[in-house]
XYZ file of C-alpha atoms in Angstrom:
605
model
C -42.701 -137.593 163.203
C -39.770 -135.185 163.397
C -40.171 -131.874 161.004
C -36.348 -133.128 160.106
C -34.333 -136.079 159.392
C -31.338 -136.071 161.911
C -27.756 -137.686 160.768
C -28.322 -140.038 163.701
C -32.043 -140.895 162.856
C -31.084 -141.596 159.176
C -27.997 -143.914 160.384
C -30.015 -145.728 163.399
C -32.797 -146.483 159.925
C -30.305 -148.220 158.217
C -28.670 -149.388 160.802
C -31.950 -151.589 161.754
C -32.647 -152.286 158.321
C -29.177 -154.021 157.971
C -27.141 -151.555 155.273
C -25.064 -150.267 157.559
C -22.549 -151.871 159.682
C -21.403 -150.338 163.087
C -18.163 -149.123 161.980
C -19.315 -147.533 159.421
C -21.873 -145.534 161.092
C -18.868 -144.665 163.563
C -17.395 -143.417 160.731
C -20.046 -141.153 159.354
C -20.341 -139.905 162.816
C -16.904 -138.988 162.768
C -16.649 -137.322 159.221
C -20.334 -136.036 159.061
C -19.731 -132.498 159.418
C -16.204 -132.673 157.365
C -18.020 -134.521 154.242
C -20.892 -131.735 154.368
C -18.160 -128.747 154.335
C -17.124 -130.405 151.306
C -20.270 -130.603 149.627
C -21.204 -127.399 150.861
C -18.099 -125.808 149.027
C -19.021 -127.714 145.872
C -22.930 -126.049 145.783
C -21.083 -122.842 146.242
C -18.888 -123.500 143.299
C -21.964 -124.601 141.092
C -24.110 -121.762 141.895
C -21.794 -119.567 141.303
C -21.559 -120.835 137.845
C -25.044 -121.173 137.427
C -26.968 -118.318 139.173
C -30.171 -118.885 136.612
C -30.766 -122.162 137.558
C -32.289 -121.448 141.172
C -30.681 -120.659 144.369
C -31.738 -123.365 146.810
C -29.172 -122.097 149.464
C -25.966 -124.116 150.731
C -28.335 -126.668 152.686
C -26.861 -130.443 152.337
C -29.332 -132.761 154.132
C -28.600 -135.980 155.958
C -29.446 -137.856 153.090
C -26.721 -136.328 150.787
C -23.885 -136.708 153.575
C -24.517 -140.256 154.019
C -24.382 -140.941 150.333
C -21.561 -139.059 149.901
C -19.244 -141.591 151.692
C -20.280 -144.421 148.630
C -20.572 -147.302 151.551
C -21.439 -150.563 149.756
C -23.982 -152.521 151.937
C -22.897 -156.208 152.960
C -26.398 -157.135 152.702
C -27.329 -156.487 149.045
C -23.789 -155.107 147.585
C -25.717 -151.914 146.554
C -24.395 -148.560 146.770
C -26.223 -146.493 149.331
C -26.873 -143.635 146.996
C -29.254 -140.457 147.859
C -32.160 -142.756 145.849
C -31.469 -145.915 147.760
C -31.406 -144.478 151.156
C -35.049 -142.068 150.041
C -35.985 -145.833 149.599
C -35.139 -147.292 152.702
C -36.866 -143.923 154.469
C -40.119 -144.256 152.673
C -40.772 -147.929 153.417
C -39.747 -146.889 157.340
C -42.051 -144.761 157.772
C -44.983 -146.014 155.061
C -44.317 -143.065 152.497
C -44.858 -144.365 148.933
C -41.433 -143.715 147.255
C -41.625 -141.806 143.522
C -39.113 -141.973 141.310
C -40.470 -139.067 138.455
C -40.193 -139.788 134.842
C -39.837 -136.108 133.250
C -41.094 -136.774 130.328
C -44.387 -137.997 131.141
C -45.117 -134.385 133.092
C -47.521 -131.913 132.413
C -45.432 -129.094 132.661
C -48.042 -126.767 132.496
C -50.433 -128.438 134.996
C -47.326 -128.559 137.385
C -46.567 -124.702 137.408
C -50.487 -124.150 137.576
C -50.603 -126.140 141.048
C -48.058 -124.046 142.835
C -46.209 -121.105 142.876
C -42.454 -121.292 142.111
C -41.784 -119.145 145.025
C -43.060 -122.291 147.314
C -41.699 -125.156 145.380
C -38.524 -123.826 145.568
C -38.691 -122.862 149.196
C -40.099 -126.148 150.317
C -38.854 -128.445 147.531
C -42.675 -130.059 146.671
C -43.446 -130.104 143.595
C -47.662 -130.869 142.678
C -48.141 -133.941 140.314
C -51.854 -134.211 139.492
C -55.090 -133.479 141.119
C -57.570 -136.541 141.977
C -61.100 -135.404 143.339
C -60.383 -133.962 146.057
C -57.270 -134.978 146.711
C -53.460 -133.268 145.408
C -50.604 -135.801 145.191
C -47.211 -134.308 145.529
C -43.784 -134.838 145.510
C -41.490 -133.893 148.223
C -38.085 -134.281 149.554
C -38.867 -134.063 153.168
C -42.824 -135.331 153.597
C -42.147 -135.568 157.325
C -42.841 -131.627 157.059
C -46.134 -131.051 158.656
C -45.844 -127.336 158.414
C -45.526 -127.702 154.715
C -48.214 -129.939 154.309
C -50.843 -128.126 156.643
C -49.532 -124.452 154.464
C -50.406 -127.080 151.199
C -53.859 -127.953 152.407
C -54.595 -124.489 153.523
C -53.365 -122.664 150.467
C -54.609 -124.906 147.807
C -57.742 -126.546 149.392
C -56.857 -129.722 148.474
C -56.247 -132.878 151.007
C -52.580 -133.592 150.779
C -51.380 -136.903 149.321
C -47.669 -136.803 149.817
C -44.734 -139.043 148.417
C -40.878 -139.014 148.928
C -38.698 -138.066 145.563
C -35.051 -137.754 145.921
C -34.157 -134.501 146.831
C -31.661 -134.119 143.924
C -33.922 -134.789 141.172
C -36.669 -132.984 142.508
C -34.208 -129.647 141.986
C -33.335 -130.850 139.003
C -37.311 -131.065 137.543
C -38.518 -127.474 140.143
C -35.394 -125.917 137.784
C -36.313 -126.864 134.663
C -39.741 -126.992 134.623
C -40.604 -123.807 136.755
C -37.633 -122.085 135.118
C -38.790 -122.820 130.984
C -42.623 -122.642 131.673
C -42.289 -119.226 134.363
C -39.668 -117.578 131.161
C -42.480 -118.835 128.522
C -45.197 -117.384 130.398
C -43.395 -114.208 130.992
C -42.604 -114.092 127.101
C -46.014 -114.614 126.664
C -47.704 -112.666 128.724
C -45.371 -109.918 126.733
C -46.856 -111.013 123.587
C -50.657 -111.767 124.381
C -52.237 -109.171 121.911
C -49.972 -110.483 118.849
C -52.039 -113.004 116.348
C -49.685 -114.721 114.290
C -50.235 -117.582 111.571
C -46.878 -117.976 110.466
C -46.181 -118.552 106.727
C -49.665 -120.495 105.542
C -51.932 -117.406 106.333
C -51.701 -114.222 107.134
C -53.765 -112.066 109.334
C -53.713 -108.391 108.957
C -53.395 -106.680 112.425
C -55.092 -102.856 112.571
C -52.836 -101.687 115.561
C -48.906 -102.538 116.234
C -48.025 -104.302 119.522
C -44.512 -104.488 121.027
C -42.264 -107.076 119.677
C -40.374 -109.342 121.954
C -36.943 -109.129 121.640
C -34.410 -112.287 121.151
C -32.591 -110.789 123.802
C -35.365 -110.674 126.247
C -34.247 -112.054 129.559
C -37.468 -114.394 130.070
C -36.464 -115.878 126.545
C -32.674 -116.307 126.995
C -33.514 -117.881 129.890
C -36.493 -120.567 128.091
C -33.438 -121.368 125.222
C -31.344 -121.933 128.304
C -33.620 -124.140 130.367
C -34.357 -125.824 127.289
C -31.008 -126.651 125.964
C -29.778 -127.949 129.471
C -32.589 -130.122 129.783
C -32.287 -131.926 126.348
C -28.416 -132.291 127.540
C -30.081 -133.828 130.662
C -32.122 -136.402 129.082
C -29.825 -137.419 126.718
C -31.556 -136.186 123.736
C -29.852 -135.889 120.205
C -32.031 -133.513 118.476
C -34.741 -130.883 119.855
C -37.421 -129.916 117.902
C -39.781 -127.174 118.188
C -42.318 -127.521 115.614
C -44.895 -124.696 115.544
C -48.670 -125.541 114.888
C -51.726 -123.160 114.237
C -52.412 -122.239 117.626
C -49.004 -123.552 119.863
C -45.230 -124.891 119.426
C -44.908 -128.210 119.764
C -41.105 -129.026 121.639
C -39.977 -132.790 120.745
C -36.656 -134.448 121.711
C -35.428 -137.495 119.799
C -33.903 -139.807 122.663
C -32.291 -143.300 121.547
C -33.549 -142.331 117.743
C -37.519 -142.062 118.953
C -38.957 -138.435 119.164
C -40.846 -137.962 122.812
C -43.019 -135.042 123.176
C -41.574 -132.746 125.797
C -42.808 -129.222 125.956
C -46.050 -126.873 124.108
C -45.476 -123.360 123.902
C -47.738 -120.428 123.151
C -47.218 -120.006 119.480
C -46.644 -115.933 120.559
C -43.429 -116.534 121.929
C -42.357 -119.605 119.274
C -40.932 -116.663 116.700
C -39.063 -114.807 119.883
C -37.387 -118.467 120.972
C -36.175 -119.212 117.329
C -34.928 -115.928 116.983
C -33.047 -116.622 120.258
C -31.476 -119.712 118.907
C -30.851 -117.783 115.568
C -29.292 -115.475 117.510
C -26.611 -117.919 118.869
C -25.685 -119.795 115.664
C -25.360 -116.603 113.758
C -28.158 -116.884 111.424
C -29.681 -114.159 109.906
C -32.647 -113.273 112.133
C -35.130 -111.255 109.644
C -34.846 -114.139 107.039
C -37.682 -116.189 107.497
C -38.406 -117.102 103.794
C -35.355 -119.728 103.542
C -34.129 -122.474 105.141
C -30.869 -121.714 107.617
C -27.973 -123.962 108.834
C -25.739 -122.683 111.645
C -23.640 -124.134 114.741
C -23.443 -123.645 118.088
C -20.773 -124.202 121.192
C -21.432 -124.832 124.579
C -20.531 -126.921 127.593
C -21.925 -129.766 129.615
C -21.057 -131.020 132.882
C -17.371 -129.536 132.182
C -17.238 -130.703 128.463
C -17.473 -129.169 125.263
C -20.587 -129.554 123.249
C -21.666 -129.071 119.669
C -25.204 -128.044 118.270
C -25.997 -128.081 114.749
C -29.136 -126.040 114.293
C -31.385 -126.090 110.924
C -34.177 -123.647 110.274
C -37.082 -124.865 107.775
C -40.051 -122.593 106.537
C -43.212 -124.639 107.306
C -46.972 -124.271 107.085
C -47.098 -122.106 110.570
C -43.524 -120.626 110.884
C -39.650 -121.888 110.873
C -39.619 -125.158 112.104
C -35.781 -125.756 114.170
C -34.124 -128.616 114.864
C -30.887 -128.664 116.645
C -28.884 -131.270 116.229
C -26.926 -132.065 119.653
C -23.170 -133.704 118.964
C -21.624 -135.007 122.173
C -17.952 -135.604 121.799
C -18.181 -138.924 124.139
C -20.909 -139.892 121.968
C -19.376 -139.018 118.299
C -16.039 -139.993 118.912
C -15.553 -143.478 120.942
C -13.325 -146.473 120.700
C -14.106 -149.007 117.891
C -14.595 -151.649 120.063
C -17.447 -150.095 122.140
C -19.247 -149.337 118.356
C -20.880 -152.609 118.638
C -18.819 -154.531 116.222
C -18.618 -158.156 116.326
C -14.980 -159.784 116.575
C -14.863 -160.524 113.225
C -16.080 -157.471 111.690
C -14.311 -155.207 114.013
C -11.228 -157.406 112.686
C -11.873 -156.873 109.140
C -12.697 -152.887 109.615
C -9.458 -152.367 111.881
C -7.424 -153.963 108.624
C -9.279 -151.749 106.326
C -8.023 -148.807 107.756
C -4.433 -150.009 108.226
C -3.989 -150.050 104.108
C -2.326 -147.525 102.779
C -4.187 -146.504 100.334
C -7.960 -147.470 98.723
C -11.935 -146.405 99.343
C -13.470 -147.494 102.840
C -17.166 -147.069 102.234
C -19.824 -146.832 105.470
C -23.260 -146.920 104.079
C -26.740 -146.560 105.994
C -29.189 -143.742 106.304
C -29.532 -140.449 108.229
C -29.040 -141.263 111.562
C -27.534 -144.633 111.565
C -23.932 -143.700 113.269
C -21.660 -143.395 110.025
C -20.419 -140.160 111.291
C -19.359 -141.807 114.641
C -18.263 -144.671 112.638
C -15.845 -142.759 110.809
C -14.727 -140.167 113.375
C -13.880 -142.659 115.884
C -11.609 -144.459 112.538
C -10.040 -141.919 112.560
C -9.235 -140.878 116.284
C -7.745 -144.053 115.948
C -5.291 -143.697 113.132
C -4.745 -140.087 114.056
C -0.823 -139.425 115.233
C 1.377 -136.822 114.825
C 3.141 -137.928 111.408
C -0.176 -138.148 109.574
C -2.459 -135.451 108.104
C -5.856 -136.163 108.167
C -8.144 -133.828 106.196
C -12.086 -134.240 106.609
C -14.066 -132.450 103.783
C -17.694 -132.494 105.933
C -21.412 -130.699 104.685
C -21.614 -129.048 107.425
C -18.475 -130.184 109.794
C -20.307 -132.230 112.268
C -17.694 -131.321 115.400
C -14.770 -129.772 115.532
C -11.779 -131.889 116.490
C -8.401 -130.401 116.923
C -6.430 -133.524 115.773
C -7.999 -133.482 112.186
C -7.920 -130.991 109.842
C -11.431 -130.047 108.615
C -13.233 -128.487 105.974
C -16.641 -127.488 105.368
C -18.075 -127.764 101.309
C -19.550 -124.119 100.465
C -21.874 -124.743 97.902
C -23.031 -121.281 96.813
C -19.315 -120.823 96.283
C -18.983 -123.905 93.881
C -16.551 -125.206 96.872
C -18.234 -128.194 96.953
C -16.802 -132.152 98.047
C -15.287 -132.627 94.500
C -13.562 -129.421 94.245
C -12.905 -129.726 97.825
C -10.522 -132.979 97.198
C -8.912 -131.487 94.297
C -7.410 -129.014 96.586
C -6.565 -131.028 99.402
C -4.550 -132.782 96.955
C -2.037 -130.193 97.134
C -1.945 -130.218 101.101
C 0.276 -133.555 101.502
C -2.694 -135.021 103.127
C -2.160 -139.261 104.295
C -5.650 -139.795 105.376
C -8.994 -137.913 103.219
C -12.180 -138.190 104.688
C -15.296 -137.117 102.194
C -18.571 -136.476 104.163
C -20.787 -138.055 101.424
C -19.996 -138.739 97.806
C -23.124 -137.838 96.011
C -21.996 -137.210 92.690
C -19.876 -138.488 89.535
C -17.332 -135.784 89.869
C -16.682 -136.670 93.543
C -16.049 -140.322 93.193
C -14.021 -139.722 90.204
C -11.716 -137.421 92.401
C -12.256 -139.863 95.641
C -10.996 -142.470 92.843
C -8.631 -140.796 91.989
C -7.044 -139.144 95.179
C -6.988 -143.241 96.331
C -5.333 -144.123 92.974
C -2.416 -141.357 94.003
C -1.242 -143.480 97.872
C -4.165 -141.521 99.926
C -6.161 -143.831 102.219
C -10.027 -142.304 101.394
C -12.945 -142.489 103.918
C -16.683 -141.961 102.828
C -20.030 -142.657 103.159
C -22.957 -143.615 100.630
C -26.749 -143.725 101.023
C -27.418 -147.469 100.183
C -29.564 -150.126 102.328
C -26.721 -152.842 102.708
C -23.186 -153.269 101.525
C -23.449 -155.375 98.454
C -25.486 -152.580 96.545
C -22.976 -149.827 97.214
C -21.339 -151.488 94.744
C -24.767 -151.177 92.234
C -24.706 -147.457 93.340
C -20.780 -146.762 91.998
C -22.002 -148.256 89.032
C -24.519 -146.150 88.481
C -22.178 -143.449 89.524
C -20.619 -143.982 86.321
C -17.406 -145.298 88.098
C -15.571 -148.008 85.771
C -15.453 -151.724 86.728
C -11.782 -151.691 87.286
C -11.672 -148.947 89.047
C -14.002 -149.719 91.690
C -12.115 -153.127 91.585
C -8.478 -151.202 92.420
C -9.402 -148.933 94.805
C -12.384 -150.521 96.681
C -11.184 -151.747 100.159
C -14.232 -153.059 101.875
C -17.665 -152.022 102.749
C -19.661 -151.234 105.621
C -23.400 -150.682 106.337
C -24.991 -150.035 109.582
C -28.010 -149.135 111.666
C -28.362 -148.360 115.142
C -30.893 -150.833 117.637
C -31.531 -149.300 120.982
C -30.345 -150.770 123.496
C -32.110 -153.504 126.885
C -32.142 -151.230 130.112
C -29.961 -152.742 131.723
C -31.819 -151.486 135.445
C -35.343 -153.417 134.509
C -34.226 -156.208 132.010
C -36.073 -159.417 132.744
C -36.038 -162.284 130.647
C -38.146 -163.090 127.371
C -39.604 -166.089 125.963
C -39.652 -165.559 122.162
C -43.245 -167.118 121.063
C -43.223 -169.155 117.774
C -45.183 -166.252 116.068
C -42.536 -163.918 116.572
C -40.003 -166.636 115.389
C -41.816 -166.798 111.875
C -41.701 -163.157 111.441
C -37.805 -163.287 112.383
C -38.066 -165.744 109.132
C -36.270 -168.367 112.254
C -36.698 -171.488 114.083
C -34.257 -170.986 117.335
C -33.781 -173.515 119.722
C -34.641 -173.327 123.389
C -30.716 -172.997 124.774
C -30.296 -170.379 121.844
C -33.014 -168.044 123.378
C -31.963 -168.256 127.221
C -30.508 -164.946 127.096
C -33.405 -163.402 125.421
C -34.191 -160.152 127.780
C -36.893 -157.098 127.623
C -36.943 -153.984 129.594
C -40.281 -153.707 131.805
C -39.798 -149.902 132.313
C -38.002 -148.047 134.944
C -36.593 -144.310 135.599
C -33.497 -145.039 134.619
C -34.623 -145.720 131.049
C -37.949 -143.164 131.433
C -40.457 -146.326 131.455
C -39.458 -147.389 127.447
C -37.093 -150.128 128.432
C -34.360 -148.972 126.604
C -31.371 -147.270 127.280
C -28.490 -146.148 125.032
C -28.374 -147.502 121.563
C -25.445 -149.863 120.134
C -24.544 -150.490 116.303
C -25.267 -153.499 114.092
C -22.629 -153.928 111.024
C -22.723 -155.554 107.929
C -18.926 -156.163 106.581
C -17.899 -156.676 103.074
C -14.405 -157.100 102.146
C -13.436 -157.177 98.848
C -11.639 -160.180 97.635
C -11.135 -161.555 94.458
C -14.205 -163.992 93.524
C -16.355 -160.402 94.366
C -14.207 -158.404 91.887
C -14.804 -160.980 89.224
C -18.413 -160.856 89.758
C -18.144 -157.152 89.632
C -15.934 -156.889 86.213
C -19.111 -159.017 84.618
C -21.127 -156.377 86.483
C -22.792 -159.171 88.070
C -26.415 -159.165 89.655
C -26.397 -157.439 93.148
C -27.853 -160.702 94.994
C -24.989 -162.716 93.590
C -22.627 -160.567 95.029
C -24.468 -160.487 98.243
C -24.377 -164.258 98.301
C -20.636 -164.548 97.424
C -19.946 -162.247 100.650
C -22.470 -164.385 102.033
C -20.035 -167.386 101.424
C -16.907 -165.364 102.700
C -18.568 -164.972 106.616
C -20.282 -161.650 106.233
C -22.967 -161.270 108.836
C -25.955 -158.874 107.015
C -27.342 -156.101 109.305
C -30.654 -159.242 109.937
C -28.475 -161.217 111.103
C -26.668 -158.870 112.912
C -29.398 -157.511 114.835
C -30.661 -161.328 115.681
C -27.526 -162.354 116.893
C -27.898 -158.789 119.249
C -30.920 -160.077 120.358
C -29.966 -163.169 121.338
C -27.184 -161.902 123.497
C -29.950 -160.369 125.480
C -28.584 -156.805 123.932
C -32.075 -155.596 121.985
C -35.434 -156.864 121.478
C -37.406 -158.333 119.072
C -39.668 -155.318 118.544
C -36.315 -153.449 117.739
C -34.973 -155.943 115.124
C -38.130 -155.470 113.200
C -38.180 -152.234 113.274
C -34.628 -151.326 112.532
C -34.114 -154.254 110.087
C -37.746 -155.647 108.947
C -38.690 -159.509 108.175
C -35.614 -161.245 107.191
C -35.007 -163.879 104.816
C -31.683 -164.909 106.631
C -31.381 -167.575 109.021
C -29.159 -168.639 111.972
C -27.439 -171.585 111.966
């Protein structure tokens, strides 16, 4: 076998195998060394923008020229991309083909099996060690140089398999670059004995402290942060234990363990992050919020970061806010016709209460910002009064409730009163005093946005009550009520159908027929969804609008299920049925309708 793939060995492969045509290997012919100036120039342009990542050099293989061109194949209408020609080239020449899940690497075994100098050199990257046998990953396994340095350096026979070479820069980078700046840090540390806030241990001789501006751990935060972006995490964790850190990313609203870290360098990271949301770094005794900006892939990013003393030192979670995320059309919420009809006239009234009820981390914020994007122009003011702000966004006009200053929601609307606003947004109305001046600042022509913590839309209106907000009132200003939860979404690259069994229909609380449940689908597990067979999450609703038989039940401060069953009556969908209905459009599973939603009582006509 050749020690490299040519541009005309690559074309004749899938030529033969029937995804290319002729003319279109004519034409890569023609263009090859045109398309791999241009890629070329566009390494040089990232490098230079990222010089800690890894230099790998200007190299572009055959592989990446031939996918640059985005020929669809006659024969299966698939894109020949870099990972469906690596395909083609591994059954050719009896390779088995890898496709690497990150998160289910050791990254410490990996940087233990070989040097970073040689990875990165050679693109190979060690994956576990059987007997006697090591099985790698490389972009080029054709490489019998590389393979006979492998056996010779690490003793092992060589089990080799073919990984796209894109990703495999992508994993060398992040996994070399955090555990090689960890290990540095903590070789730096090694004498230092630390128990964090449960116990203390008294230390007879001082050692050097590690800096937050040490370049091995401004590098780790960096690795770190670009991989969560990478996986599409929306929070990090890094939880320290008695004797390591524990890194966790929360991906589709499940945590995954990612990362341990020598519990040494845990205090040196935090103070890193610290660092960069403008915390005070010696304080260590109370909890912290702070905010960070960075970029993405050419967009702007925000990070909410929270510090929490725990039993073994600060615990941090950063909160990751991506504006394509937070903000999107109303349509692509997840909405069904009806409900995104009813929500779209709730926020075309002039003035009233729009509630969106659910729990931490069920999408109100996105719910609301992307409201708002909507009905944002320039001859309306929109003023958001947010604990903390969640992202900035030029178009609105945002506040942030300072507590220790008694600026808090309630005093915040009394002064935004005075700034001609159309449009109020409230983060959360926890209190008396901030409903009465929500009330009160919808009672005065201002259209009034907010959330509550309730489990479904009926008992927000139990809540108010208990609020202390009058009958009437909550009758006059009251537009209509939303609550919501977030089910993870089918992968759409490994969904297969589902039969639902009879079992799971009784704990659904359903009977559905047979041509109701053709649509049913599961994920099996691929890479694109890292093996959970899910990918991306969409939102179930539960819409209330207010209309007269519900405010009559209200003035008698009716029983919350006879409300519910009067809104019931009107065509509201609760978040059950919701999720069912998701289901049977082949959008979520079973699994996730339990989970997100429990047994149900309703039932589907």
């Amino acid at each position: 076998m050749n020690k490299t793939l040519s541009i005309d060995t690559v074309c004749k492969v899938l030529g033969d195998e029937g995804f290319l045509t002729e003319a279109q290997i004519m034409k890569i012919r023609e263009r090859a060394a045109e398309e791999r100036e241009k890629l070329i120039q566009l390494k040089k342009r990232e490098l230079s923008h990222h010089k800690s990542r890894g230099d790998y050099g200007y190299e572009v293989p055959p592989v990446e020229v031939i996918a640059s061109f985005n020929f669809k194949t006659d024969k299966t209408g698939e894109i020949l991309t870099e990972e469906f020609i690596t395909k083609v080239l591994a059954k050719r020449f009896g390779i088995p083909y890898k496709k690497i899940n990150p998160l289910e690497l050791d990254s410490t075994a990996i940087v233990r099996l070989l040097p970073k100098a040689f990875a990165k050199r050679h693109l190979v990257l060690g994956l576990a060690v059987e007997s006697n046998q090591l099985h790698v990953a490389m972009a080029n396994p054709l490489d019998h140089e590389v393979l006979e340095d492998l056996r010779r350096y690490t003793k092992y026979e060589i089990v080799p398999c073919i990984t796209p070479r894109t990703d495999l820069i992508k994993i060398i980078n992040e996994f070399y670059g955090f555990r090689y700046s960890i290990y540095a840090a903590a070789q730096e540390l090694a004498p230092q004995i630390d128990l964090g806030n449960l116990e203390q241990y008294v230390k007879l001789k001082t050692t050097k402290e590690i800096e937050a501006t040490d370049k091995h751990v401004v590098n780790a935060v960096d690795y770190l942060l670009s991989y969560a972006f990478d996986q599409r995490a929306s929070d990090i964790h890094l939880e320290p234990k008695r004797d390591f850190s524990l890194t966790r990313f929360r991906i589709d609203g499940v945590l995954h363990n990612v990362h341990t870290m020598p519990k040494v360098v845990h205090n040196a990271v935090v103070s890193r992050i610290k660092m960069l949301s403008r915390m005070n770094i010696a304080e260590k005794r109370r909890p912290q919020d702070g905010r960070i900006k960075t970029d993405f892939k050419g967009r702007e990013v925000e990070l909410r970061v929270s510090m929490l003393p725990v039993a073994f030192g600060e615990k941090a979670v950063i909160r990751i806010f991506d504006p394509d995320i937070l903000i999107q059309d109303l349509s692509n919420l997840g909405f069904f016709p009806r409900e995104l009809q009813l929500f779209e006239s709730f926020i075309q009234e002039p003035h009233g209460i729009i509630l969106v009820t659910g729990p931490t981390g069920s999408g109100k914020t996105t719910t609301l910002y992307s409201a708002l994007r909507k009905l944002s122009s320039p001859d309306i003011n929109i003023i958001t009064i947010e604990d903390p702000i969640e992202m900035i966004y030029e178009e609105f006009n945002q506040i942030g409730v300072q507590p220790q200053i008694d600026f808090t929601f309630a005093a915040a609307i009394r002064t935004i009163l005075r700034q001609d606003p159309d449009i109020i947004m409230v983060g959360e109305i926890r209190d008396y005093e901030t409903l009465e001046n929500a009330i009160q600042a919808a009672l005065t022509g201002h259209l009034v946005l907010s959330t509550l913590h309730t489990n479904d839309a009926p008992s927000s209106i139990t809540r108010l009550l208990d609020l202390g907000a009058p009958t009437f009132l909550i009758n006059s200003t009251i537009i209509g009520i939303i609550a919501q939860r977030l089910v993870r979404r089918v992968c759409p690259y490994c969904a297969k159908p589902y039969d639902l069994s009879a079992e799971e229909q009784g704990i659904l609380g359903l009977i559905i027929p047979a041509d109701s449940r053709k649509n049913i689908q599961i994920g099996e597990g691929c890479d694109k969804c890292r093996w959970t067979g899910y990918h991306g999450r969409t939102g179930i609703f539960e819409v209330m609008e207010m209309n007269d038989r519900i405010r009559n039940l209200i003035s008698h401060k009716t029983e919350n299920r006879q409300i519910k069953t009067e809104a019931l009556k009107d065509g509201m969908i609760t978040l059950h049925e919701g999720a069912i209905r998701k289901m049977l459009n082949g959008e979520t599973t079973v699994s996730e309708v339990l989970r997100v939603t429990g047994v149900g009582e309703d039932l589907i006509s």
